Amino acid sequence: MQHPRVEWPLLVAMTADLLGFGMLIAVFQLRAESLMPAGWPSGPIIGALLASTFILQILLSPRWGRWSDAIGRKPIILACQLLSAAAMMVYGLADSLGWLVVSRILSGLGAANVAVSFAAVADAYPAESREGPIGRLSAAVSTGLVAGPLLGGLLLTPSVVPKNAQHFAVGMVAGGASLLGAVVIAAFLPSARPTEAREPGSKRMLLDFGLLRDTPGVRVYALVATVAWMALATLEGTFARLICRLYQYCDGQFGVLFGFESLLGVLVPAFLLLPITARFAKVRVLKTSYAMMGVGLALNPFGALLAVPAMVPLAIASALYGLGSSLANPILNGIVSEATPDNRQGELFGLLQGTRSLGFILGPILGGALFDAHPAAPYVLAGAICLVAAVIVPDSAARG
C-alpha cells in the first residue's frame, strides 16, 4: 500500500467532515435555545441533546473499529461519512427539538469515521514511523473541529445570511462538506482488505473493554483522554452562550476565537510536534500540554474583569488551550498506538473514539447545568479536570 495514496484522501475527508461537525457543535446550542419551550431548563436539555450523539458513539465506535479490522477500512469510513452528511442536513431543516434529536442520532451513528481513519493510517506505516502521519491526521481533525465554528459563526452573521435562513445555511454547508469527504474517500482511498489475521472479536458487549484488559499500559491513557475530552465538551457546549452573556459577543464572534485555535491546530502538529518530542520526553510534553489546556479553559470567564478589550484575554485563553490540545492529542494517540498490537489498531482507535464520546456525554450535561447556575462554573471545573489529567499521566510511556 502506498502511504501517500492512503494519507491524503483521509486528510481531505476528515478535514471536510469535521468542518461540518465543528460548525454544528458550536451553533447547535444557540439553535436549541431558540427552539426551547418557555420555562424549560435550557442548560441541561441542550447538554443532553449534545450528549445524545456521543451516547451512540461510545456504544458503536469500538464495534465499527472491530468491523473495520475484519472487512477493511474504506467501506466503514464511507458509510460513516454519508450518515454524518445526512445528520447535518437534517439539522438544517429542523424546526423543533425533536428533529434536532434525529440529527444528533444520525451524527452518532456515523461518528466512527475518525477512529477508523486513524486505524487506516496505522495500517500504512510501521509503529516507529506513525507519529508524523498520526500528527497530520490529528491536525486535520483539529482544523475541522475548530475552523467549523469559524465558518458557522460567519453564517450566523446577519450581514452574511438573513436571520431566518442562518441555521438552514449552516446545515446545508456542513452536509455538503461531509458529502465532499465521502466523494474523496469513494474515489481516491485505495480499497484494501486485511492482509493478516486481525482480531475483530466475537463478543456482543455494547461496550467492549477487551483491549484495556489485554494491554494494561493503555488503561490510564484512556482515562486521561476521557477527562480531557470532558473538559473540552464543557467549552464547546457553552462557549457561544458565555461570550454573549459576559462579553456581549452575540453575532458569531466565537468563530474568530475558534479560528485562531484552528490555526494552532494546524501549525503545531505540522511544524512543532516532531522537534518538541525529539527534544523532550513525550510524557513530559503531554503533562505540560494538559496543564496549559487547564489554565486556558479556566481563564475564559474572567477576562471580563480586566480593564482591557475583551478579545485580548479571550485570545490568550484560546492560545493556551489551542497549543496544549494540538500537542496532547497526537502525542497520546502515538503513545497508545505504539503499545497496541498492529492487528488491533482499529479496535484501539475505536476505543479512543469511545473515550471522546464519554467525555462529550458528561461534559455538556454537567457544563450546561453549571452554566445556568453561574457562567464561570463550567470553565473552572474544566480547567481543574485538565490539571487532574496532567497529574495522572504516567511518568513513562505505555507498554503493551
CSV table of C-alpha atoms in Angstrom, one decimal:
chain,number,residue,atom,x,y,z
A,1,MET,CA,0.0,0.0,0.0
A,2,GLN,CA,1.5,3.4,-1.0
A,3,HIS,CA,1.4,5.7,2.0
A,4,PRO,CA,0.5,9.0,0.3
A,5,ARG,CA,-2.4,7.3,-1.6
A,6,VAL,CA,-3.8,6.4,1.8
A,7,GLU,CA,-3.0,9.5,3.7
A,8,TRP,CA,-4.1,12.4,1.6
A,9,PRO,CA,-7.7,11.3,0.9
A,10,LEU,CA,-8.1,10.8,4.7
A,11,LEU,CA,-6.7,14.2,5.4
A,12,VAL,CA,-9.1,15.8,3.0
A,13,ALA,CA,-12.1,13.8,4.1
A,14,MET,CA,-11.6,14.3,7.8
A,15,THR,CA,-11.0,18.0,7.5
A,16,ALA,CA,-14.2,18.3,5.5
A,17,ASP,CA,-16.3,16.2,7.7
A,18,LEU,CA,-15.0,17.7,11.0
A,19,LEU,CA,-15.5,21.1,9.4
A,20,GLY,CA,-19.2,20.4,9.2
A,21,PHE,CA,-19.3,18.8,12.6
A,22,GLY,CA,-17.5,21.8,14.1
A,23,MET,CA,-20.0,24.2,12.5
A,24,LEU,CA,-22.8,22.4,14.2
A,25,ILE,CA,-21.3,21.7,17.6
A,26,ALA,CA,-20.8,25.5,18.2
A,27,VAL,CA,-24.1,26.8,16.8
A,28,PHE,CA,-26.3,23.9,18.0
A,29,GLN,CA,-26.6,25.4,21.5
A,30,LEU,CA,-28.0,28.7,20.0
A,31,ARG,CA,-30.4,26.8,17.8
A,32,ALA,CA,-31.6,24.6,20.6
A,33,GLU,CA,-32.1,27.5,22.9
A,34,SER,CA,-34.2,29.3,20.3
A,35,LEU,CA,-36.5,26.3,20.0
A,36,MET,CA,-36.8,25.7,23.7
A,37,PRO,CA,-40.3,25.9,25.2
A,38,ALA,CA,-40.7,28.7,27.8
A,39,GLY,CA,-39.9,27.6,31.3
A,40,TRP,CA,-37.8,24.6,30.3
A,41,PRO,CA,-34.3,24.3,31.9
A,42,SER,CA,-32.2,25.2,28.8
A,43,GLY,CA,-28.7,24.2,30.1
A,44,PRO,CA,-29.3,20.5,31.0
A,45,ILE,CA,-31.6,20.0,27.9
A,46,ILE,CA,-29.0,21.5,25.5
A,47,GLY,CA,-26.4,19.3,27.2
A,48,ALA,CA,-28.5,16.2,26.8
A,49,LEU,CA,-29.1,16.9,23.2
A,50,LEU,CA,-25.4,17.3,22.6
A,51,ALA,CA,-24.7,14.2,24.6
A,52,SER,CA,-27.1,12.1,22.6
A,53,THR,CA,-24.7,11.8,19.7
A,54,PHE,CA,-21.9,10.7,21.9
A,55,ILE,CA,-24.0,8.1,23.7
A,56,LEU,CA,-24.4,6.3,20.4
A,57,GLN,CA,-20.8,6.9,19.6
A,58,ILE,CA,-19.5,5.3,22.7
A,59,LEU,CA,-21.7,2.3,22.1
A,60,LEU,CA,-20.8,1.9,18.4
A,61,SER,CA,-17.3,3.2,17.8
A,62,PRO,CA,-15.5,0.2,19.2
A,63,ARG,CA,-17.7,-2.1,17.2
A,64,TRP,CA,-17.2,0.0,14.0
A,65,GLY,CA,-13.5,-0.3,14.6
A,66,ARG,CA,-13.6,-4.0,15.0
A,67,TRP,CA,-15.7,-4.4,11.9
A,68,SER,CA,-13.1,-2.4,10.0
A,69,ASP,CA,-10.4,-4.7,11.3
A,70,ALA,CA,-12.4,-7.6,9.8
A,71,ILE,CA,-13.6,-6.2,6.4
A,72,GLY,CA,-11.3,-3.3,5.7
A,73,ARG,CA,-11.3,0.5,6.5
A,74,LYS,CA,-12.8,2.1,3.3
A,75,PRO,CA,-16.4,0.8,3.5
A,76,ILE,CA,-16.7,1.8,7.1
A,77,ILE,CA,-15.3,5.3,6.6
A,78,LEU,CA,-17.6,5.8,3.6
A,79,ALA,CA,-20.7,4.7,5.4
A,80,CYS,CA,-20.0,6.9,8.3
A,81,GLN,CA,-19.3,9.9,6.0
A,82,LEU,CA,-22.8,9.5,4.4
A,83,LEU,CA,-24.5,9.2,7.8
A,84,SER,CA,-22.7,12.3,9.0
A,85,ALA,CA,-23.8,14.3,5.9
A,86,ALA,CA,-27.4,13.2,6.5
A,87,ALA,CA,-27.2,14.4,10.1
A,88,MET,CA,-26.1,17.8,9.2
A,89,MET,CA,-28.7,18.3,6.5
A,90,VAL,CA,-31.5,17.2,8.9
A,91,TYR,CA,-30.2,19.9,11.3
A,92,GLY,CA,-30.5,22.5,8.6
A,93,LEU,CA,-34.2,21.5,8.0
A,94,ALA,CA,-35.1,21.1,11.7
A,95,ASP,CA,-37.9,23.2,13.1
A,96,SER,CA,-38.3,21.5,16.5
A,97,LEU,CA,-36.3,19.9,19.3
A,98,GLY,CA,-37.5,16.5,18.0
A,99,TRP,CA,-35.8,17.0,14.7
A,100,LEU,CA,-32.6,18.1,16.5
A,101,VAL,CA,-32.7,14.8,18.3
A,102,VAL,CA,-32.9,13.0,15.0
A,103,SER,CA,-29.9,15.0,13.7
A,104,ARG,CA,-27.9,14.1,16.7
A,105,ILE,CA,-28.7,10.4,16.5
A,106,LEU,CA,-27.7,10.2,12.8
A,107,SER,CA,-24.5,12.0,13.8
A,108,GLY,CA,-23.8,9.4,16.5
A,109,LEU,CA,-24.4,6.6,14.1
A,110,GLY,CA,-21.8,7.9,11.7
A,111,ALA,CA,-19.2,9.2,14.1
A,112,ALA,CA,-16.6,6.4,13.8
A,113,ASN,CA,-15.0,7.7,10.7
A,114,VAL,CA,-12.3,9.5,12.6
A,115,ALA,CA,-11.4,6.4,14.6
A,116,VAL,CA,-11.2,4.1,11.6
A,117,SER,CA,-9.2,6.8,9.7
A,118,PHE,CA,-6.6,6.7,12.4
A,119,ALA,CA,-6.5,2.9,12.1
A,120,ALA,CA,-6.1,3.2,8.3
A,121,VAL,CA,-3.0,5.4,8.8
A,122,ALA,CA,-1.7,2.9,11.4
A,123,ASP,CA,-2.1,0.2,8.8
A,124,ALA,CA,0.0,2.1,6.3
A,125,TYR,CA,3.0,2.9,8.5
A,126,PRO,CA,5.2,0.8,10.8
A,127,ALA,CA,4.9,1.5,14.5
A,128,GLU,CA,8.1,3.5,14.7
A,129,SER,CA,7.0,5.9,11.9
A,130,ARG,CA,3.4,6.6,12.8
A,131,GLU,CA,3.9,9.7,14.9
A,132,GLY,CA,4.2,12.1,12.0
A,133,PRO,CA,1.2,10.7,10.0
A,134,ILE,CA,-0.9,10.5,13.1
A,135,GLY,CA,0.0,14.1,13.9
A,136,ARG,CA,-1.0,15.2,10.5
A,137,LEU,CA,-4.4,13.4,10.8
A,138,SER,CA,-4.8,14.9,14.2
A,139,ALA,CA,-4.1,18.3,12.7
A,140,ALA,CA,-6.8,17.7,10.1
A,141,VAL,CA,-9.3,16.7,12.8
A,142,SER,CA,-8.4,19.8,14.8
A,143,THR,CA,-8.7,22.0,11.8
A,144,GLY,CA,-12.2,20.9,11.1
A,145,LEU,CA,-13.3,21.0,14.7
A,146,VAL,CA,-12.2,24.5,15.2
A,147,ALA,CA,-12.4,26.0,11.7
A,148,GLY,CA,-16.0,24.8,11.6
A,149,PRO,CA,-17.2,27.2,14.3
A,150,LEU,CA,-15.4,30.0,12.4
A,151,LEU,CA,-17.5,29.3,9.3
A,152,GLY,CA,-20.6,28.6,11.4
A,153,GLY,CA,-20.1,31.9,13.2
A,154,LEU,CA,-19.8,33.7,9.8
A,155,LEU,CA,-23.1,32.1,8.6
A,156,LEU,CA,-24.8,33.4,11.8
A,157,THR,CA,-23.8,37.0,10.9
A,158,PRO,CA,-26.9,38.9,9.7
A,159,SER,CA,-24.9,40.8,7.1
A,160,VAL,CA,-23.9,37.4,5.5
A,161,VAL,CA,-27.0,35.3,5.8
A,162,PRO,CA,-30.6,36.6,6.6
A,163,LYS,CA,-31.5,35.6,10.1
A,164,ASN,CA,-34.4,33.3,9.2
A,165,ALA,CA,-32.1,31.3,6.9
A,166,GLN,CA,-28.9,31.1,9.0
A,167,HIS,CA,-29.3,27.6,10.5
A,168,PHE,CA,-30.5,26.2,7.2
A,169,ALA,CA,-27.4,27.6,5.6
A,170,VAL,CA,-25.2,26.0,8.4
A,171,GLY,CA,-26.8,22.6,7.9
A,172,MET,CA,-26.5,22.6,4.1
A,173,VAL,CA,-22.9,23.8,4.0
A,174,ALA,CA,-21.9,21.4,6.7
A,175,GLY,CA,-23.7,18.5,5.0
A,176,GLY,CA,-22.1,19.5,1.7
A,177,ALA,CA,-18.6,19.4,3.3
A,178,SER,CA,-19.2,15.9,4.6
A,179,LEU,CA,-20.5,14.7,1.3
A,180,LEU,CA,-17.4,16.1,-0.4
A,181,GLY,CA,-15.4,14.0,2.0
A,182,ALA,CA,-17.4,10.9,1.1
A,183,VAL,CA,-16.7,11.5,-2.6
A,184,VAL,CA,-13.0,11.8,-1.9
A,185,ILE,CA,-13.0,8.5,0.0
A,186,ALA,CA,-15.0,6.7,-2.6
A,187,ALA,CA,-12.9,7.9,-5.5
A,188,PHE,CA,-9.4,8.0,-4.1
A,189,LEU,CA,-8.9,5.9,-1.0
A,190,PRO,CA,-7.5,2.5,-2.0
A,191,SER,CA,-9.6,-0.5,-1.1
A,192,ALA,CA,-7.6,-2.9,0.9
A,193,ARG,CA,-8.9,-6.0,2.7
A,194,PRO,CA,-6.9,-7.2,5.7
A,195,THR,CA,-3.6,-8.9,4.7
A,196,GLU,CA,-3.1,-10.6,8.0
A,197,ALA,CA,-5.4,-12.1,10.6
A,198,ARG,CA,-6.8,-9.3,12.7
A,199,GLU,CA,-8.8,-9.8,15.9
A,200,PRO,CA,-12.3,-8.5,15.1
A,201,GLY,CA,-13.6,-10.4,18.1
A,202,SER,CA,-16.8,-12.3,18.7
A,203,LYS,CA,-18.1,-10.5,21.8
A,204,ARG,CA,-21.5,-8.9,21.8
A,205,MET,CA,-20.9,-6.4,24.5
A,206,LEU,CA,-22.2,-2.9,23.8
A,207,LEU,CA,-19.1,-1.5,25.5
A,208,ASP,CA,-16.1,-3.7,24.8
A,209,PHE,CA,-13.1,-3.1,27.1
A,210,GLY,CA,-11.2,-6.2,26.0
A,211,LEU,CA,-8.3,-4.1,24.7
A,212,LEU,CA,-7.9,-2.4,28.1
A,213,ARG,CA,-7.8,-5.8,29.7
A,214,ASP,CA,-5.2,-7.2,27.3
A,215,THR,CA,-3.0,-4.1,27.1
A,216,PRO,CA,-2.7,-2.7,30.7
A,217,GLY,CA,-0.4,0.2,29.6
A,218,VAL,CA,-3.3,1.7,27.6
A,219,ARG,CA,-5.7,2.0,30.6
A,220,VAL,CA,-4.5,5.2,32.3
A,221,TYR,CA,-4.2,6.9,28.9
A,222,ALA,CA,-7.9,6.0,28.1
A,223,LEU,CA,-8.8,7.6,31.5
A,224,VAL,CA,-6.7,10.7,30.7
A,225,ALA,CA,-8.3,11.0,27.2
A,226,THR,CA,-11.8,10.8,28.7
A,227,VAL,CA,-11.3,13.5,31.3
A,228,ALA,CA,-9.6,15.8,28.8
A,229,TRP,CA,-12.5,15.4,26.2
A,230,MET,CA,-14.9,16.1,29.1
A,231,ALA,CA,-13.2,19.4,29.7
A,232,LEU,CA,-13.4,20.3,26.0
A,233,ALA,CA,-17.1,19.4,25.9
A,234,THR,CA,-17.9,21.9,28.7
A,235,LEU,CA,-16.3,24.6,26.5
A,236,GLU,CA,-17.9,23.7,23.2
A,237,GLY,CA,-21.3,23.2,24.8
A,238,THR,CA,-21.5,26.6,26.4
A,239,PHE,CA,-18.9,28.9,24.8
A,240,ALA,CA,-21.2,30.8,22.5
A,241,ARG,CA,-23.6,31.5,25.3
A,242,LEU,CA,-20.7,32.5,27.6
A,243,ILE,CA,-19.2,35.2,25.4
A,244,CYS,CA,-22.7,36.5,24.5
A,245,ARG,CA,-23.7,36.9,28.2
A,246,LEU,CA,-20.4,38.1,29.6
A,247,TYR,CA,-18.7,39.9,26.7
A,248,GLN,CA,-21.8,40.8,24.6
A,249,TYR,CA,-20.3,39.0,21.6
A,250,CYS,CA,-23.5,37.5,20.2
A,251,ASP,CA,-23.1,37.6,16.4
A,252,GLY,CA,-20.7,34.8,15.8
A,253,GLN,CA,-17.5,36.2,17.3
A,254,PHE,CA,-16.9,32.8,18.8
A,255,GLY,CA,-15.9,31.8,15.3
A,256,VAL,CA,-12.9,34.1,15.4
A,257,LEU,CA,-11.6,32.6,18.5
A,258,PHE,CA,-12.1,29.1,17.3
A,259,GLY,CA,-10.5,30.0,14.1
A,260,PHE,CA,-7.4,31.1,16.0
A,261,GLU,CA,-7.3,27.8,17.7
A,262,SER,CA,-7.7,26.2,14.3
A,263,LEU,CA,-4.5,27.8,13.1
A,264,LEU,CA,-2.6,26.5,16.1
A,265,GLY,CA,-4.2,23.1,15.5
A,266,VAL,CA,-2.6,23.0,12.0
A,267,LEU,CA,0.7,24.7,12.6
A,268,VAL,CA,1.8,23.0,15.8
A,269,PRO,CA,1.4,19.3,14.7
A,270,ALA,CA,2.8,20.1,11.3
A,271,PHE,CA,5.9,22.0,12.3
A,272,LEU,CA,6.5,21.8,16.1
A,273,LEU,CA,5.3,18.3,17.2
A,274,LEU,CA,8.3,16.3,16.0
A,275,PRO,CA,11.0,18.8,17.1
A,276,ILE,CA,9.4,19.1,20.5
A,277,THR,CA,9.1,15.3,21.0
A,278,ALA,CA,12.6,14.8,19.7
A,279,ARG,CA,14.0,17.2,22.4
A,280,PHE,CA,11.7,16.4,25.4
A,281,ALA,CA,10.2,13.2,26.7
A,282,LYS,CA,6.7,12.6,25.3
A,283,VAL,CA,5.1,12.1,28.7
A,284,ARG,CA,6.6,15.3,29.9
A,285,VAL,CA,5.2,17.2,26.9
A,286,LEU,CA,1.9,15.5,27.5
A,287,LYS,CA,1.7,16.6,31.1
A,288,THR,CA,2.6,20.2,30.2
A,289,SER,CA,0.1,20.2,27.4
A,290,TYR,CA,-2.8,19.2,29.7
A,291,ALA,CA,-1.7,21.8,32.2
A,292,MET,CA,-1.8,24.5,29.5
A,293,MET,CA,-5.2,23.4,28.5
A,294,GLY,CA,-6.5,23.6,32.0
A,295,VAL,CA,-5.2,27.2,32.5
A,296,GLY,CA,-6.6,28.3,29.2
A,297,LEU,CA,-10.1,26.9,29.9
A,298,ALA,CA,-10.2,28.4,33.4
A,299,LEU,CA,-9.3,31.9,32.1
A,300,ASN,CA,-12.2,32.2,29.7
A,301,PRO,CA,-14.8,33.7,32.0
A,302,PHE,CA,-12.5,36.1,33.9
A,303,GLY,CA,-11.4,38.4,31.1
A,304,ALA,CA,-14.5,40.5,31.7
A,305,LEU,CA,-13.0,41.6,35.0
A,306,LEU,CA,-9.9,43.1,33.3
A,307,ALA,CA,-9.7,46.7,32.0
A,308,VAL,CA,-8.6,45.6,28.5
A,309,PRO,CA,-10.5,44.9,25.3
A,310,ALA,CA,-12.4,41.6,25.9
A,311,MET,CA,-10.9,39.9,22.9
A,312,VAL,CA,-7.4,40.1,24.4
A,313,PRO,CA,-7.9,37.8,27.4
A,314,LEU,CA,-10.1,35.5,25.3
A,315,ALA,CA,-7.3,35.2,22.7
A,316,ILE,CA,-4.7,34.4,25.4
A,317,ALA,CA,-7.0,31.7,26.9
A,318,SER,CA,-7.6,30.3,23.4
A,319,ALA,CA,-3.8,30.3,22.7
A,320,LEU,CA,-3.1,28.4,25.8
A,321,TYR,CA,-5.8,25.9,25.2
A,322,GLY,CA,-5.1,25.5,21.5
A,323,LEU,CA,-1.4,25.0,21.9
A,324,GLY,CA,-1.9,22.4,24.6
A,325,SER,CA,-4.6,20.4,22.8
A,326,SER,CA,-2.7,20.4,19.5
A,327,LEU,CA,0.2,18.8,21.2
A,328,ALA,CA,-1.6,16.5,23.6
A,329,ASN,CA,-3.9,14.7,21.2
A,330,PRO,CA,-1.4,13.4,18.7
A,331,ILE,CA,1.1,12.5,21.4
A,332,LEU,CA,-1.4,10.5,23.3
A,333,ASN,CA,-2.6,8.7,20.2
A,334,GLY,CA,1.0,7.9,19.2
A,335,ILE,CA,1.9,6.5,22.7
A,336,VAL,CA,-1.0,4.2,22.8
A,337,SER,CA,-0.7,3.1,19.2
A,338,GLU,CA,2.9,2.0,19.8
A,339,ALA,CA,1.7,0.0,22.9
A,340,THR,CA,-1.0,-1.8,20.9
A,341,PRO,CA,-0.5,-4.8,18.6
A,342,ASP,CA,-0.7,-4.0,14.9
A,343,ASN,CA,-3.7,-6.3,14.3
A,344,ARG,CA,-5.8,-4.4,16.9
A,345,GLN,CA,-5.2,-0.8,15.7
A,346,GLY,CA,-8.8,-0.4,14.5
A,347,GLU,CA,-10.1,-1.6,17.9
A,348,LEU,CA,-7.7,0.8,19.7
A,349,PHE,CA,-8.9,3.9,17.8
A,350,GLY,CA,-12.5,2.8,18.2
A,351,LEU,CA,-11.8,2.7,21.9
A,352,LEU,CA,-10.2,6.1,21.9
A,353,GLN,CA,-13.2,7.5,19.9
A,354,GLY,CA,-15.3,6.0,22.7
A,355,THR,CA,-13.3,7.9,25.4
A,356,ARG,CA,-14.0,11.1,23.4
A,357,SER,CA,-17.7,10.2,23.3
A,358,LEU,CA,-17.8,9.5,27.1
A,359,GLY,CA,-16.3,12.9,27.7
A,360,PHE,CA,-18.8,14.5,25.4
A,361,ILE,CA,-21.7,12.8,27.2
A,362,LEU,CA,-20.7,14.0,30.6
A,363,GLY,CA,-19.3,17.4,29.7
A,364,PRO,CA,-22.3,19.1,28.0
A,365,ILE,CA,-24.8,17.9,30.6
A,366,LEU,CA,-22.8,18.9,33.6
A,367,GLY,CA,-21.5,22.1,31.9
A,368,GLY,CA,-25.0,23.2,30.8
A,369,ALA,CA,-26.4,22.8,34.3
A,370,LEU,CA,-23.4,24.6,35.9
A,371,PHE,CA,-23.7,27.4,33.3
A,372,ASP,CA,-27.3,28.0,34.4
A,373,ALA,CA,-26.0,28.3,38.0
A,374,HIS,CA,-23.1,30.6,37.1
A,375,PRO,CA,-21.5,31.1,33.7
A,376,ALA,CA,-17.9,30.7,35.1
A,377,ALA,CA,-18.6,27.4,36.9
A,378,PRO,CA,-18.1,25.0,33.9
A,379,TYR,CA,-14.8,26.7,33.0
A,380,VAL,CA,-13.4,26.4,36.4
A,381,LEU,CA,-14.4,22.8,36.5
A,382,ALA,CA,-13.0,22.1,33.0
A,383,GLY,CA,-9.7,23.7,34.0
A,384,ALA,CA,-9.5,21.6,37.1
A,385,ILE,CA,-10.2,18.4,35.1
A,386,CYS,CA,-7.3,19.1,32.7
A,387,LEU,CA,-5.0,19.7,35.6
A,388,VAL,CA,-6.0,16.4,37.0
A,389,ALA,CA,-5.3,14.8,33.7
A,390,ALA,CA,-1.8,16.3,33.7
A,391,VAL,CA,-1.2,14.8,37.1
A,392,ILE,CA,-2.4,11.3,36.3
A,393,VAL,CA,-0.4,10.9,33.1
A,394,PRO,CA,2.2,8.2,33.9
A,395,ASP,CA,5.9,9.2,34.1
A,396,SER,CA,6.8,6.6,31.4
A,397,ALA,CA,5.2,5.8,28.1
A,398,ALA,CA,2.6,2.9,27.8
A,399,ARG,CA,3.7,-0.6,27.3
A,400,GLY,CA,1.6,-3.3,25.8
